[in-house]
């Protein structure tokens, strides 16, 4: 058996949970996109280039609210800055992936990251090919999910009101998982407080500018976490 | 509402910035330079804080004025998602049931 086949055989079974999740989440994005009035063609285009679940939901919001380079940049940073830390955790592991490295970094979504940190290639399988196929399978599922949802949304008439809640539900689920596994819940509490308080203040005093509360929230979170660094480090290292 | 050229530019911005964010650590810590301590500290705590922030972000359009729903459907659906997930730990079930419930609430009840 040649190296590529071996890598596919090792990688594919690991990606099955992502298959189910991505078909479902991608479907939700596709429906939202076409129900906002856009052609389904934008679904595979987004899935191939942006390739970021939560950001593509935000993308539809951006489409609806009018063109702004500034909002697009701010929202991408706000939604995806956590990926910076995925990279940090994989700097060592992704050394020596060779020509596959660029694609593996491009495709480093939440789900692919969770597989990459937890799985190692079997002894006789090339490391580069192993992570490449995990990443490739995952993106393939995502493209299928997004496109199916978009075609469905364009063909099947139904009231999509409220379907955007799929994004909220996704974040709540991740929040619950972190809440249960975290050594300390203070970072999560800091995140909640530092975002909820500015949001409420924006809603009362500057209702037109609510989208920008995220910038304030991120600055507050950064300073709060740095301020609590000693105490939190001690609890994390225990 | 963006037209198609605008939408494509937006997609381009989202794609490039996302790629930059994902690639930055690999560019910064090429070779064998150790990661600064405050960065690895932030790497441990930020994911928790940012997911909490994104949950709040999703609630930014809840309306408290006349004609709004005062966040009641959101509150109900979020509680159901969180409880379901705590009990069953099945991501698809939690997200699917929560979303269908929310759609029913905003379409039929509120």
XYZ file of C-alpha atoms in Angstrom:
348
model
C 0.000 0.000 0.000
C 1.473 3.387 -0.880
C 1.884 6.249 1.564
C -1.097 8.269 0.421
C -3.542 5.395 0.812
C -2.160 4.645 4.271
C -2.577 8.283 5.298
C -6.167 8.356 4.027
C -6.974 5.123 5.870
C -5.569 6.547 9.096
C -7.119 10.008 8.750
C -10.644 9.321 7.484
C -12.160 7.481 10.497
C -10.983 10.273 12.800
C -12.922 12.860 10.813
C -16.346 11.165 10.986
C -17.601 13.227 13.958
C -16.614 16.361 12.047
C -18.496 15.045 8.996
C -21.780 15.070 10.885
C -21.167 18.383 12.616
C -20.004 20.190 9.486
C -22.851 18.983 7.283
C -25.260 20.328 9.873
C -23.539 23.639 10.661
C -22.678 24.265 7.003
C -26.292 23.607 6.080
C -27.424 26.321 8.502
C -25.046 28.833 6.934
C -26.201 27.939 3.399
C -29.854 28.409 4.315
C -29.165 31.780 5.987
C -27.196 32.971 2.958
C -29.854 32.228 0.361
C -32.706 33.352 2.609
C -30.866 36.705 2.860
C -31.349 36.930 -0.899
C -27.985 35.787 -2.264
C -27.230 33.123 -4.862
C -26.173 29.715 -3.580
C -22.912 30.149 -5.528
C -21.524 32.294 -2.691
C -21.753 29.264 -0.370
C -19.019 27.089 -1.934
C -16.956 30.243 -2.613
C -17.084 31.157 1.100
C -16.509 27.573 2.216
C -13.410 27.293 0.029
C -11.832 30.663 0.884
C -13.060 31.941 4.274
C -13.502 28.427 5.689
C -14.503 29.453 9.188
C -17.840 28.360 10.612
C -18.698 31.136 12.994
C -17.244 33.824 10.735
C -19.369 32.738 7.771
C -22.500 33.256 9.880
C -21.223 36.725 10.672
C -20.496 37.161 6.942
C -24.231 36.977 6.192
C -24.829 39.651 8.844
C -22.183 41.828 7.161
C -23.824 41.340 3.747
C -27.139 42.490 5.174
C -25.748 45.550 6.961
C -24.027 47.170 3.974
C -20.449 47.382 2.731
C -17.741 48.352 5.220
C -14.100 47.261 5.037
C -13.644 48.378 8.646
C -16.489 46.227 10.037
C -15.294 43.270 7.979
C -11.791 43.496 9.466
C -12.980 44.156 13.034
C -15.472 41.303 12.968
C -12.942 38.849 11.557
C -10.459 39.723 14.288
C -13.146 39.545 16.989
C -14.558 36.224 15.869
C -11.345 34.449 14.875
C -8.636 35.839 17.158
C -8.895 32.632 19.160
C -7.283 30.856 16.206
C -4.063 32.655 17.112
C -3.874 30.379 20.107
C -4.595 27.264 18.106
C -1.500 28.078 16.078
C 0.508 28.679 19.253
C -0.378 25.215 20.532
C 0.612 23.581 17.245
C 3.855 25.414 16.423
C 5.892 22.450 17.660
C 3.678 19.684 16.281
C 3.329 21.149 12.800
C 7.089 21.367 12.317
C 8.256 19.227 9.416
C 4.951 18.978 7.523
C 6.802 20.123 4.405
C 4.689 21.099 1.410
C 1.483 20.238 3.317
C 2.077 22.822 6.041
C 0.495 25.811 4.293
C -2.797 24.042 3.658
C -2.861 22.595 7.192
C -2.486 26.116 8.616
C -5.087 27.575 6.232
C -7.588 24.906 7.310
C -7.040 25.213 11.055
C -10.689 25.510 12.165
C -11.954 24.750 15.694
C -12.802 21.165 14.782
C -9.633 20.466 12.795
C -7.607 21.941 15.629
C -9.281 19.640 18.152
C -8.307 16.647 15.982
C -4.788 17.937 15.327
C -3.921 18.404 19.013
C -5.424 15.089 20.090
C -4.348 12.738 17.264
C -0.936 11.516 16.148
C -0.110 9.663 12.951
C 0.524 5.888 13.227
C 4.221 4.972 13.009
C 4.258 3.982 9.327
C 2.228 6.987 8.124
C 3.784 10.216 6.838
C 3.037 13.052 9.279
C 2.513 15.678 6.589
C 0.055 13.526 4.634
C -1.783 12.503 7.803
C -2.604 16.067 8.907
C -3.168 17.104 5.289
C -5.916 14.541 4.780
C -7.582 15.313 8.113
C -7.705 18.964 7.062
C -8.834 18.137 3.522
C -11.645 15.774 4.568
C -12.917 18.347 7.067
C -13.010 21.118 4.495
C -14.703 18.827 1.974
C -17.533 18.136 4.461
C -17.838 21.850 5.131
C -18.089 22.730 1.437
C -20.770 20.027 0.968
C -22.771 21.208 3.993
C -22.684 24.884 2.979
C -23.627 24.171 -0.630
C -26.436 21.718 0.236
C -27.956 24.198 2.685
C -27.739 27.026 0.167
C -29.387 24.991 -2.620
C -32.058 23.827 -0.160
C -32.688 27.388 1.013
C -33.050 28.576 -2.568
C -35.411 25.765 -3.662
C -37.537 25.019 -0.615
C -39.864 27.753 0.589
C -39.993 27.944 4.373
C -39.797 30.647 6.999
C -36.142 30.840 8.131
C -36.861 33.310 10.944
C -34.794 32.293 13.950
C -32.450 29.888 12.153
C -29.540 32.211 12.938
C -29.844 30.854 16.483
C -27.773 27.877 15.297
C -24.700 30.086 15.795
C -25.725 31.095 19.331
C -26.396 27.447 20.160
C -22.965 26.446 18.865
C -21.210 28.979 21.085
C -23.356 28.035 24.093
C -22.397 24.376 23.596
C -18.681 25.211 23.447
C -19.143 27.454 26.496
C -20.751 24.602 28.471
C -17.952 22.209 27.497
C -15.307 24.681 28.603
C -17.237 25.493 31.773
C -17.196 21.818 32.736
C -13.564 21.125 31.898
C -11.898 24.386 33.001
C -9.595 24.394 36.019
C -10.883 27.836 36.853
C -14.035 29.524 35.612
C -12.713 33.017 36.124
C -11.603 33.576 32.482
C -15.099 32.646 31.290
C -16.654 34.991 33.881
C -14.289 37.774 32.804
C -15.352 37.208 29.194
C -19.047 37.367 30.098
C -18.801 40.491 32.257
C -16.412 42.418 30.017
C -18.741 41.899 27.036
C -22.173 42.100 28.653
C -21.498 45.400 30.459
C -20.280 47.330 27.364
C -23.101 45.825 25.278
C -25.717 47.068 27.730
C -24.089 50.515 27.865
C -23.951 50.682 24.049
C -27.577 49.586 23.756
C -28.727 52.303 26.146
C -26.573 55.207 24.958
C -25.439 54.399 21.380
C -27.946 51.914 19.943
C -26.722 52.538 16.372
C -23.180 51.450 17.127
C -23.830 48.161 18.937
C -21.565 46.154 16.589
C -18.528 48.035 17.856
C -19.010 47.028 21.483
C -16.771 44.066 20.647
C -13.681 46.257 20.350
C -14.241 47.651 23.850
C -15.001 44.150 25.108
C -11.740 42.745 23.719
C -9.654 45.533 25.266
C -11.352 45.032 28.665
C -10.858 41.256 28.487
C -7.183 41.683 27.661
C -6.544 44.030 30.592
C -8.655 42.011 33.032
C -6.777 38.805 32.139
C -3.377 40.515 32.396
C -4.391 42.064 35.744
C -5.352 38.630 37.091
C -2.320 36.903 35.588
C -0.524 35.883 38.796
C -3.573 34.478 40.518
C -4.843 32.703 37.397
C -1.447 31.242 36.491
C -1.206 29.727 39.964
C -4.621 28.083 39.629
C -3.973 26.862 36.077
C -0.677 25.233 37.035
C -2.173 23.291 39.929
C -27.602 45.032 1.655
C -24.326 44.487 -0.234
C -24.312 43.890 -3.998
C -22.317 41.010 -5.481
C -18.979 42.790 -6.097
C -19.122 44.140 -2.510
C -20.008 40.717 -1.156
C -17.056 39.164 -2.985
C -14.677 41.829 -1.607
C -16.059 41.143 1.887
C -15.427 37.413 1.403
C -11.872 38.252 0.289
C -11.219 40.359 3.404
C -12.627 37.676 5.703
C -10.504 35.012 3.987
C -7.226 36.960 4.053
C -7.534 38.171 7.665
C -8.518 34.688 8.855
C -5.512 33.160 7.079
C -3.214 35.815 8.586
C -4.523 35.070 12.091
C -4.073 31.329 11.608
C -0.580 31.720 10.156
C 0.787 34.400 12.511
C 2.017 32.085 15.309
C 3.831 29.911 12.762
C 5.495 32.996 11.257
C 6.404 34.511 14.652
C 7.753 31.332 16.213
C 9.578 29.865 13.283
C 12.681 27.950 14.253
C 13.232 27.148 17.908
C 12.480 30.492 19.593
C 10.551 29.826 22.815
C 7.064 31.326 23.123
C 7.026 34.326 25.559
C 5.424 33.451 28.913
C 2.620 36.029 28.736
C 1.640 34.712 25.302
C 1.346 31.129 26.473
C -0.629 32.411 29.493
C -3.048 34.215 27.164
C -3.200 31.053 25.046
C -4.567 29.226 28.069
C -7.126 31.766 29.295
C -8.284 33.671 26.207
C -10.243 30.818 24.561
C -12.572 30.722 27.595
C -13.061 34.472 27.716
C -13.609 34.786 23.963
C -16.255 32.069 23.706
C -18.153 33.832 26.495
C -17.770 37.056 24.515
C -19.186 35.407 21.383
C -22.240 34.184 23.289
C -22.883 37.776 24.366
C -22.229 38.974 20.808
C -25.027 36.731 19.531
C -27.435 38.570 21.817
C -26.563 42.031 20.520
C -29.796 42.409 18.547
C -32.170 41.522 21.387
C -34.697 44.318 21.577
C -35.891 45.849 24.829
C -38.058 48.542 23.318
C -41.733 48.422 22.360
C -42.391 45.552 19.986
C -39.292 43.710 21.132
C -39.357 40.362 22.861
C -37.165 41.415 25.810
C -34.847 38.483 25.132
C -37.374 35.950 26.438
C -37.119 33.470 23.494
C -33.313 33.754 23.567
C -33.187 33.118 27.314
C -35.471 30.077 27.079
C -33.586 28.573 24.133
C -30.148 29.166 25.675
C -31.204 27.500 28.934
C -32.545 24.495 26.983
C -29.326 24.198 24.919
C -27.120 24.433 28.023
C -29.183 21.903 30.039
C -29.473 19.462 27.132
C -25.750 19.659 26.591
C -24.942 19.177 30.274
C -27.166 16.097 30.365
C -26.476 14.418 27.011
C -23.210 15.907 25.722
C -24.460 15.466 22.180
C -23.515 18.537 20.180
C -25.926 17.910 17.306
C -28.866 17.247 19.604
C -28.198 20.369 21.698
C -27.762 22.662 18.694
C -30.539 21.094 16.606
C -33.193 20.984 19.321
C -32.264 24.465 20.578
C -32.473 26.011 17.110
C -35.812 24.358 16.243
C -37.230 25.444 19.613
C -36.051 29.014 19.053
C -37.550 29.106 15.553
C -40.880 27.867 16.901
C -40.791 30.465 19.682
C -40.100 33.463 17.445
C -42.408 32.323 14.652
C -45.406 31.047 16.606
C -45.310 32.334 20.179
C -43.714 35.784 20.203
